[in-house]
Amino acid sequence: LALPHSSEYIEISDARAGHYAISSMQTRGAPAIAIVAALSLAAELSTMHFDTSASARTHIHMQLDYLATSRPTAVNLFDAITKLKHAVDTTITDNGQVVRDTYVQMAERMLDADVKDNMAIGEHGAQLIGNDKVRVLTHCNTGTLATAGYGTALGIVRSLHAQGSLDRVYFTETRPYNQGARLTAFELLTEEIPAQLVCDSAVSALLRSDPMIRAIIVGADRVAANGDTANKIGTYQLAITARYHGCQFIVAAPTTSVDLHTKSGADIVIEERDEAEILVQTGFERQGVLEGRLKRVEVQVAPVGTRAWNPSFDVTPAELISAIVTERGIVVKQPGSSEFDMAGHMRGE
């Protein structure tokens, strides 16, 4: 929460600390949430001794169920929990330490796999957009700070930049938590990628004024079987304006974000957060930032007593999405269809 003005490392030594880091948004981004949850329990287990395999499995299941309550929308968390439970449940042994070690090794493999998947997403997405000099726009933060590394939508931006195809990336402030203005700006500045910040409400005007913008690229917290996509609030309106202006609208997500058990976006549970995140703005005193001394301040924006609606995500219908890019490749709709066949993509078809 101190970014972009200060980098602080928080020790996560057990599942309780992991749960707090996720629910308080010290860590956010669907892939990162899953990795933090998995590794927080791995850190806890590394200090424990189990006499029997049954006691190890009971503890692991209990803590994973607890971690599942941290945030409800991102499917990556639940996908990781399912896989971790399966790994320990199918380990044939009476030795509790073997079950413990199986869990820890599985969590570490998830970390490595996420980075590899993100780099593959970047390559596929850059291929889709092309080799010409282009400008793109992205929303929220989908980079290293939201994943195990490299990023999903921002991974595509990185790949475009690496191959010399990126003229500029525009990125939204992403109200009310300002993940774009704080986190995406931090990543882009650090890597010296040409970029420009825009207000959430300025995107339609930007698309009309800048014909070089080839695509809007966003991440995903959950992709339903038909391609409907839950992502950071404001994504849906970006898809609408992209369609009106003839701009590609691309979703970048690992297959761990695909939920084939959810038929459509109508079945996705949308997290609603405290209205204070809209009514009150939190940041650092400007003069202090310039002088290198950080002082966090809260500013009451709306009149006291104002009510606010604060959904953390919205659902973009598949009809408005041009393509979904995963580590396995590029998913497009069949001619005449308004939906994606995500089950077929997961089967390798």
Coordinates of N, CA and C in Angstrom, one line a residue, residues 47-225:
T47 N 7.6 -24.9 9.6 CA 8.0 -24.8 11.0 C 7.3 -25.8 11.8
M48 N 6.5 -26.7 11.2 CA 5.6 -27.6 11.9 C 6.1 -29.1 11.8
H49 N 5.7 -29.9 12.7 CA 6.0 -31.3 12.7 C 4.7 -32.1 12.8
F50 N 4.4 -33.1 11.9 CA 3.2 -33.9 12.0 C 3.6 -35.3 12.2
D51 N 2.9 -35.9 13.2 CA 3.2 -37.3 13.5 C 2.6 -38.3 12.5
T52 N 1.5 -37.9 11.9 CA 0.8 -38.8 11.0 C 0.4 -38.0 9.8
S53 N 0.1 -38.8 8.7 CA -0.3 -38.1 7.5 C -1.7 -37.5 7.7
A54 N -2.5 -38.2 8.5 CA -3.9 -37.7 8.7 C -3.9 -36.3 9.4
S55 N -3.0 -36.2 10.4 CA -3.0 -34.9 11.0 C -2.5 -33.8 10.1
A56 N -1.5 -34.1 9.2 CA -1.0 -33.1 8.3 C -2.1 -32.7 7.3
R57 N -2.8 -33.7 6.8 CA -3.9 -33.4 5.8 C -5.0 -32.6 6.5
T58 N -5.4 -32.9 7.7 CA -6.4 -32.2 8.4 C -6.0 -30.7 8.5
H59 N -4.8 -30.5 9.0 CA -4.4 -29.1 9.2 C -4.3 -28.3 7.8
I60 N -3.8 -29.0 6.8 CA -3.7 -28.3 5.5 C -5.1 -28.0 4.9
H61 N -6.0 -28.9 5.0 CA -7.4 -28.6 4.6 C -8.0 -27.5 5.3
M62 N -7.8 -27.5 6.6 CA -8.4 -26.4 7.5 C -7.9 -25.1 7.1
Q63 N -6.6 -25.0 6.9 CA -6.0 -23.7 6.6 C -6.3 -23.2 5.2
L64 N -6.4 -24.2 4.2 CA -6.7 -23.8 2.9 C -8.2 -23.3 2.8
D65 N -9.1 -23.9 3.6 CA -10.5 -23.5 3.6 C -10.5 -22.1 4.2
Y66 N -9.7 -21.8 5.2 CA -9.6 -20.4 5.8 C -9.1 -19.4 4.8
L67 N -8.1 -19.8 4.0 CA -7.5 -18.9 3.0 C -8.6 -18.6 1.9
A68 N -9.4 -19.6 1.7 CA -10.5 -19.4 0.6 C -11.4 -18.3 1.0
T69 N -11.5 -17.9 2.2 CA -12.4 -16.8 2.6 C -11.9 -15.4 2.5
S70 N -10.6 -15.3 2.0 CA -10.0 -14.0 1.9 C -10.6 -13.1 0.9
R71 N -10.8 -13.5 -0.3 CA -11.5 -12.7 -1.3 C -12.3 -13.7 -2.2
P72 N -13.5 -13.3 -2.7 CA -14.4 -14.3 -3.3 C -14.3 -14.4 -4.8
T73 N -13.8 -13.4 -5.6 CA -14.1 -13.3 -7.0 C -13.0 -14.0 -7.8
A74 N -11.7 -13.9 -7.5 CA -10.6 -14.4 -8.3 C -10.6 -15.9 -8.2
V75 N -10.8 -16.6 -9.3 CA -10.9 -18.1 -9.4 C -9.5 -18.7 -9.2
N76 N -8.4 -18.0 -9.4 CA -7.1 -18.6 -9.3 C -6.9 -19.1 -7.9
L77 N -7.4 -18.4 -6.9 CA -7.2 -18.9 -5.5 C -7.9 -20.2 -5.3
F78 N -9.1 -20.4 -5.8 CA -9.8 -21.6 -5.6 C -9.2 -22.8 -6.4
D79 N -8.7 -22.4 -7.6 CA -8.1 -23.4 -8.5 C -6.8 -23.9 -7.7
A80 N -6.0 -23.0 -7.2 CA -4.8 -23.4 -6.4 C -5.2 -24.3 -5.2
I81 N -6.2 -23.9 -4.5 CA -6.6 -24.7 -3.3 C -7.0 -26.1 -3.7
T82 N -7.8 -26.2 -4.8 CA -8.2 -27.5 -5.3 C -7.0 -28.4 -5.6
K83 N -6.1 -27.8 -6.3 CA -4.9 -28.6 -6.7 C -4.0 -29.0 -5.5
L84 N -3.9 -28.1 -4.6 CA -3.1 -28.4 -3.4 C -3.7 -29.5 -2.5
K85 N -5.0 -29.4 -2.4 CA -5.7 -30.4 -1.6 C -5.5 -31.8 -2.3
H86 N -5.7 -31.8 -3.6 CA -5.6 -33.0 -4.4 C -4.2 -33.6 -4.2
A87 N -3.2 -32.8 -4.3 CA -1.8 -33.2 -4.1 C -1.5 -33.9 -2.8
V88 N -2.0 -33.4 -1.7 CA -1.8 -34.0 -0.4 C -2.7 -35.2 -0.2
D89 N -3.9 -35.1 -0.8 CA -4.8 -36.3 -0.6 C -4.4 -37.5 -1.3
T90 N -3.6 -37.3 -2.4 CA -3.2 -38.5 -3.3 C -1.8 -38.9 -3.0
T91 N -1.2 -38.3 -2.0 CA 0.2 -38.8 -1.6 C 0.0 -40.0 -0.6
I92 N 0.4 -41.1 -1.1 CA 0.2 -42.4 -0.4 C 1.4 -42.6 0.6
T93 N 1.1 -42.3 1.9 CA 2.1 -42.4 2.9 C 1.4 -42.3 4.3
D94 N 2.1 -42.8 5.3 CA 1.6 -42.6 6.7 C 2.4 -41.6 7.4
N95 N 3.4 -41.0 6.7 CA 4.3 -40.1 7.2 C 3.8 -38.6 7.1
G96 N 3.6 -38.0 8.2 CA 3.0 -36.6 8.1 C 4.0 -35.6 7.5
Q97 N 5.3 -35.8 7.7 CA 6.3 -34.9 7.1 C 6.4 -35.0 5.6
V98 N 6.1 -36.2 5.1 CA 6.1 -36.4 3.6 C 4.9 -35.6 3.0
V99 N 3.7 -35.7 3.7 CA 2.6 -34.9 3.2 C 2.9 -33.4 3.3
R100 N 3.5 -33.0 4.4 CA 3.9 -31.6 4.5 C 4.8 -31.2 3.3
D101 N 5.9 -32.0 3.1 CA 6.8 -31.6 2.0 C 6.2 -31.6 0.7
T102 N 5.2 -32.5 0.5 CA 4.5 -32.6 -0.8 C 3.8 -31.2 -1.1
Y103 N 3.2 -30.7 0.0 CA 2.5 -29.5 -0.2 C 3.5 -28.3 -0.5
V104 N 4.5 -28.2 0.2 CA 5.5 -27.2 0.1 C 6.1 -27.2 -1.4
Q105 N 6.4 -28.4 -1.8 CA 7.0 -28.5 -3.2 C 6.0 -28.1 -4.3
M106 N 4.7 -28.5 -4.0 CA 3.6 -28.1 -5.0 C 3.4 -26.6 -5.0
A107 N 3.5 -25.9 -3.9 CA 3.3 -24.5 -3.8 C 4.5 -23.8 -4.6
E108 N 5.7 -24.3 -4.4 CA 6.8 -23.7 -5.1 C 6.7 -23.9 -6.6
R109 N 6.2 -25.1 -7.0 CA 6.1 -25.3 -8.5 C 5.0 -24.3 -9.1
M110 N 4.0 -24.0 -8.3 CA 3.0 -23.1 -8.8 C 3.6 -21.7 -9.0
L111 N 4.5 -21.3 -8.2 CA 5.2 -20.0 -8.3 C 6.0 -20.0 -9.6
D112 N 6.8 -21.0 -9.9 CA 7.6 -21.1 -11.1 C 6.7 -21.2 -12.3
A113 N 5.6 -21.9 -12.3 CA 4.7 -22.1 -13.4 C 4.0 -20.8 -13.8
D114 N 3.7 -20.0 -12.8 CA 3.0 -18.7 -13.1 C 3.9 -17.8 -13.9
V115 N 5.1 -17.7 -13.6 CA 6.0 -16.9 -14.3 C 6.1 -17.3 -15.8
K116 N 6.3 -18.6 -16.0 CA 6.4 -19.2 -17.3 C 5.1 -19.0 -18.1
D117 N 4.0 -19.1 -17.4 CA 2.7 -18.9 -18.1 C 2.6 -17.5 -18.6
N118 N 3.0 -16.6 -17.7 CA 2.8 -15.1 -18.0 C 3.7 -14.8 -19.2
M119 N 4.9 -15.3 -19.3 CA 5.8 -15.0 -20.4 C 5.2 -15.5 -21.7
A120 N 4.6 -16.7 -21.6 CA 3.9 -17.3 -22.8 C 2.7 -16.4 -23.3
I121 N 1.9 -15.9 -22.3 CA 0.8 -15.0 -22.6 C 1.3 -13.8 -23.3
G122 N 2.4 -13.2 -22.8 CA 3.0 -12.1 -23.5 C 3.4 -12.3 -24.9
E123 N 4.0 -13.5 -25.2 CA 4.4 -13.8 -26.5 C 3.2 -14.0 -27.5
H124 N 2.2 -14.7 -27.0 CA 1.0 -14.9 -27.8 C 0.3 -13.6 -28.1
G125 N 0.2 -12.8 -27.1 CA -0.5 -11.5 -27.2 C 0.2 -10.6 -28.2
A126 N 1.5 -10.5 -28.1 CA 2.2 -9.6 -29.0 C 2.1 -10.1 -30.4
Q127 N 2.1 -11.4 -30.6 CA 1.9 -12.0 -31.9 C 0.5 -11.6 -32.5
L128 N -0.5 -11.6 -31.6 CA -1.9 -11.3 -32.1 C -2.0 -9.8 -32.5
I129 N -1.3 -9.0 -31.8 CA -1.4 -7.5 -32.1 C -0.6 -7.1 -33.3
G130 N 0.5 -7.8 -33.5 CA 1.3 -7.6 -34.7 C 2.7 -6.9 -34.4
N131 N 3.4 -6.8 -35.5 CA 4.8 -6.2 -35.4 C 4.9 -4.7 -35.8
D132 N 3.8 -4.1 -36.2 CA 3.8 -2.7 -36.6 C 3.9 -1.9 -35.3
K133 N 4.4 -0.7 -35.4 CA 4.4 0.2 -34.3 C 3.0 0.5 -33.8
V134 N 2.6 0.2 -32.6 CA 1.3 0.4 -32.1 C 1.2 1.1 -30.8
R135 N 0.0 1.6 -30.5 CA -0.3 2.1 -29.2 C -1.4 1.2 -28.6
V136 N -1.3 0.9 -27.3 CA -2.3 0.1 -26.7 C -2.7 0.8 -25.4
L137 N -3.8 0.3 -24.8 CA -4.3 0.8 -23.5 C -4.5 -0.3 -22.6
T138 N -4.2 -0.2 -21.3 CA -4.5 -1.2 -20.3 C -5.1 -0.6 -19.1
H139 N -5.7 -1.5 -18.3 CA -6.5 -1.1 -17.1 C -6.0 -1.8 -15.9
C140 N -6.1 -1.1 -14.7 CA -5.7 -1.7 -13.5 C -4.2 -2.0 -13.5
N141 N -3.8 -3.0 -12.7 CA -2.4 -3.4 -12.7 C -2.4 -4.9 -12.9
T142 N -1.7 -5.3 -13.9 CA -1.6 -6.8 -14.3 C -0.2 -7.2 -14.5
G143 N 0.7 -6.6 -13.9 CA 2.1 -6.9 -14.1 C 2.8 -7.7 -13.0
T144 N 4.0 -7.5 -12.7 CA 4.8 -8.2 -11.8 C 4.1 -8.1 -10.4
L145 N 3.5 -7.0 -10.1 CA 2.9 -6.8 -8.8 C 1.6 -7.5 -8.6
A146 N 1.1 -8.0 -9.7 CA -0.2 -8.7 -9.6 C -0.1 -10.2 -9.9
T147 N 1.1 -10.7 -10.2 CA 1.4 -12.1 -10.5 C 2.7 -12.5 -9.8
A148 N 3.1 -13.7 -10.2 CA 4.4 -14.2 -9.6 C 5.6 -13.5 -10.4
G149 N 5.3 -12.9 -11.5 CA 6.3 -12.2 -12.3 C 5.9 -12.0 -13.7
Y150 N 6.3 -10.9 -14.4 CA 6.1 -10.5 -15.8 C 4.7 -10.0 -16.0
G151 N 3.7 -10.7 -15.7 CA 2.4 -10.1 -15.8 C 1.6 -10.8 -17.0
T152 N 0.3 -10.4 -17.0 CA -0.7 -11.0 -18.0 C -0.9 -9.9 -19.1
A153 N -1.8 -9.0 -18.9 CA -2.0 -7.9 -19.9 C -0.7 -7.1 -20.0
L154 N -0.1 -6.8 -18.8 CA 1.1 -6.0 -18.8 C 2.3 -6.8 -19.4
G155 N 2.1 -8.1 -19.3 CA 3.1 -9.0 -19.9 C 3.1 -8.9 -21.5
I156 N 1.9 -8.7 -22.0 CA 1.8 -8.5 -23.5 C 2.4 -7.1 -23.8
V157 N 2.2 -6.1 -23.0 CA 2.8 -4.8 -23.2 C 4.4 -5.0 -23.1
R158 N 4.9 -5.7 -22.2 CA 6.3 -5.9 -22.1 C 6.9 -6.6 -23.3
S159 N 6.1 -7.6 -23.8 CA 6.6 -8.3 -25.0 C 6.6 -7.4 -26.2
L160 N 5.5 -6.6 -26.4 CA 5.5 -5.6 -27.5 C 6.7 -4.7 -27.4
H161 N 7.0 -4.2 -26.2 CA 8.1 -3.3 -26.0 C 9.4 -4.0 -26.4
A162 N 9.6 -5.3 -25.9 CA 10.8 -6.0 -26.2 C 11.1 -6.3 -27.6
Q163 N 10.0 -6.4 -28.4 CA 10.2 -6.7 -29.9 C 10.2 -5.4 -30.7
G164 N 10.1 -4.3 -30.0 CA 10.2 -3.0 -30.7 C 8.9 -2.5 -31.4
S165 N 7.8 -3.1 -31.0 CA 6.5 -2.8 -31.6 C 5.7 -1.8 -30.9
L166 N 6.1 -1.4 -29.7 CA 5.3 -0.6 -28.8 C 5.7 0.9 -29.0
D167 N 4.8 1.7 -29.5 CA 5.0 3.2 -29.5 C 4.7 3.8 -28.1
R168 N 3.6 3.4 -27.6 CA 3.2 3.9 -26.3 C 2.1 3.1 -25.7
V169 N 2.1 2.9 -24.4 CA 1.0 2.3 -23.7 C 0.3 3.4 -22.8
Y170 N -1.0 3.5 -23.0 CA -1.8 4.3 -22.1 C -2.3 3.4 -21.0
F171 N -2.4 4.0 -19.8 CA -3.0 3.2 -18.7 C -3.9 4.1 -17.9
T172 N -5.0 3.4 -17.4 CA -6.0 4.2 -16.6 C -5.6 4.3 -15.2
E173 N -6.1 5.3 -14.5 CA -5.8 5.5 -13.1 C -6.4 4.4 -12.3
T174 N -7.6 3.8 -12.7 CA -8.3 2.7 -12.1 C -8.8 3.1 -10.7
R175 N -9.8 3.9 -10.7 CA -10.5 4.3 -9.5 C -11.3 3.1 -9.0
P176 N -11.6 3.0 -7.7 CA -11.2 4.0 -6.6 C -9.9 3.7 -6.0
Y177 N -9.3 2.5 -6.3 CA -8.1 2.2 -5.5 C -6.8 2.6 -6.2
N178 N -7.0 3.1 -7.5 CA -5.9 3.7 -8.2 C -4.7 2.8 -8.5
Q179 N -5.0 1.5 -8.8 CA -4.0 0.5 -9.1 C -3.1 0.9 -10.3
G180 N -3.8 1.6 -11.3 CA -3.1 2.0 -12.4 C -2.1 3.1 -12.1
A181 N -2.7 4.2 -11.5 CA -1.9 5.4 -11.2 C -0.7 5.1 -10.3
R182 N -0.9 4.1 -9.4 CA 0.1 3.8 -8.4 C 1.0 2.7 -8.8
L183 N 0.4 1.6 -9.2 CA 1.2 0.4 -9.4 C 1.7 0.2 -10.9
T184 N 0.8 0.3 -11.8 CA 1.2 0.2 -13.2 C 2.2 1.3 -13.6
A185 N 2.0 2.5 -13.1 CA 2.9 3.6 -13.3 C 4.3 3.3 -12.8
F186 N 4.3 2.7 -11.6 CA 5.6 2.3 -11.0 C 6.3 1.3 -11.8
E187 N 5.6 0.3 -12.3 CA 6.3 -0.7 -13.1 C 6.8 -0.2 -14.5
L188 N 6.0 0.6 -15.1 CA 6.3 1.2 -16.4 C 7.5 2.1 -16.3
L189 N 7.5 3.0 -15.3 CA 8.6 3.9 -15.1 C 9.9 3.2 -14.8
T190 N 9.8 2.2 -14.0 CA 10.9 1.4 -13.6 C 11.6 0.8 -14.8
E191 N 10.8 0.3 -15.7 CA 11.3 -0.4 -16.9 C 11.5 0.5 -18.1
E192 N 11.2 1.8 -17.9 CA 11.4 2.8 -19.0 C 10.6 2.4 -20.2
I193 N 9.4 2.0 -20.0 CA 8.5 1.7 -21.1 C 7.6 3.0 -21.4
P194 N 7.6 3.5 -22.6 CA 6.9 4.7 -22.9 C 5.4 4.6 -22.6
A195 N 4.9 5.5 -21.7 CA 3.6 5.3 -21.2 C 3.0 6.7 -20.8
Q196 N 1.7 6.7 -20.8 CA 0.9 7.9 -20.4 C -0.3 7.5 -19.6
L197 N -0.5 8.2 -18.5 CA -1.7 8.0 -17.6 C -2.9 8.8 -18.1
V198 N -4.1 8.1 -18.1 CA -5.3 8.8 -18.4 C -6.3 8.6 -17.4
C199 N -7.3 9.5 -17.2 CA -8.4 9.3 -16.3 C -9.3 8.2 -16.8
D200 N -9.9 7.5 -16.0 CA -10.8 6.4 -16.4 C -11.9 7.0 -17.3
S201 N -12.4 8.2 -17.0 CA -13.5 8.8 -17.8 C -13.0 9.4 -19.1
A202 N -11.7 9.3 -19.5 CA -11.2 10.0 -20.7 C -10.9 9.0 -21.8
V203 N -11.2 7.7 -21.6 CA -10.8 6.7 -22.6 C -11.5 6.8 -23.9
S204 N -12.8 7.1 -23.8 CA -13.6 7.2 -25.1 C -13.0 8.4 -25.9
A205 N -12.8 9.5 -25.3 CA -12.2 10.7 -26.0 C -10.8 10.3 -26.5
L206 N -10.1 9.5 -25.8 CA -8.7 9.2 -26.2 C -8.8 8.3 -27.5
L207 N -9.7 7.3 -27.5 CA -9.8 6.4 -28.7 C -10.2 7.2 -29.9
R208 N -11.1 8.2 -29.7 CA -11.5 9.0 -30.9 C -10.3 9.9 -31.4
S209 N -9.4 10.3 -30.5 CA -8.4 11.3 -30.9 C -7.1 10.6 -31.3
D210 N -6.9 9.4 -30.9 CA -5.6 8.7 -31.3 C -5.9 7.4 -32.1
P211 N -5.8 7.5 -33.4 CA -6.1 6.3 -34.3 C -5.0 5.3 -34.2
M212 N -3.9 5.5 -33.5 CA -2.8 4.6 -33.4 C -3.1 3.5 -32.4
I213 N -4.1 3.7 -31.6 CA -4.4 2.7 -30.5 C -5.0 1.5 -31.2
R214 N -4.3 0.4 -31.1 CA -4.7 -0.9 -31.8 C -5.6 -1.7 -30.9
A215 N -5.3 -1.7 -29.6 CA -6.1 -2.6 -28.7 C -6.1 -2.1 -27.3
I216 N -7.2 -2.5 -26.6 CA -7.3 -2.4 -25.1 C -7.0 -3.8 -24.6
I217 N -6.1 -3.9 -23.7 CA -5.7 -5.2 -23.1 C -5.9 -5.2 -21.6
V218 N -6.7 -6.2 -21.1 CA -7.0 -6.2 -19.7 C -6.7 -7.6 -19.2
G219 N -6.6 -7.8 -17.9 CA -6.5 -9.1 -17.3 C -7.8 -9.7 -16.9
A220 N -7.9 -10.6 -16.0 CA -9.1 -11.3 -15.6 C -9.0 -11.9 -14.3
D221 N -10.0 -11.8 -13.5 CA -10.1 -12.5 -12.2 C -10.8 -13.8 -12.3
R222 N -11.7 -13.9 -13.3 CA -12.4 -15.1 -13.6 C -13.0 -15.1 -15.0
V223 N -12.7 -16.2 -15.8 CA -13.3 -16.3 -17.1 C -14.3 -17.5 -17.1
A224 N -15.5 -17.2 -17.4 CA -16.6 -18.2 -17.4 C -16.4 -19.1 -18.6
A225 N -17.1 -20.2 -18.6 CA -17.0 -21.2 -19.7 C -17.3 -20.6 -21.1

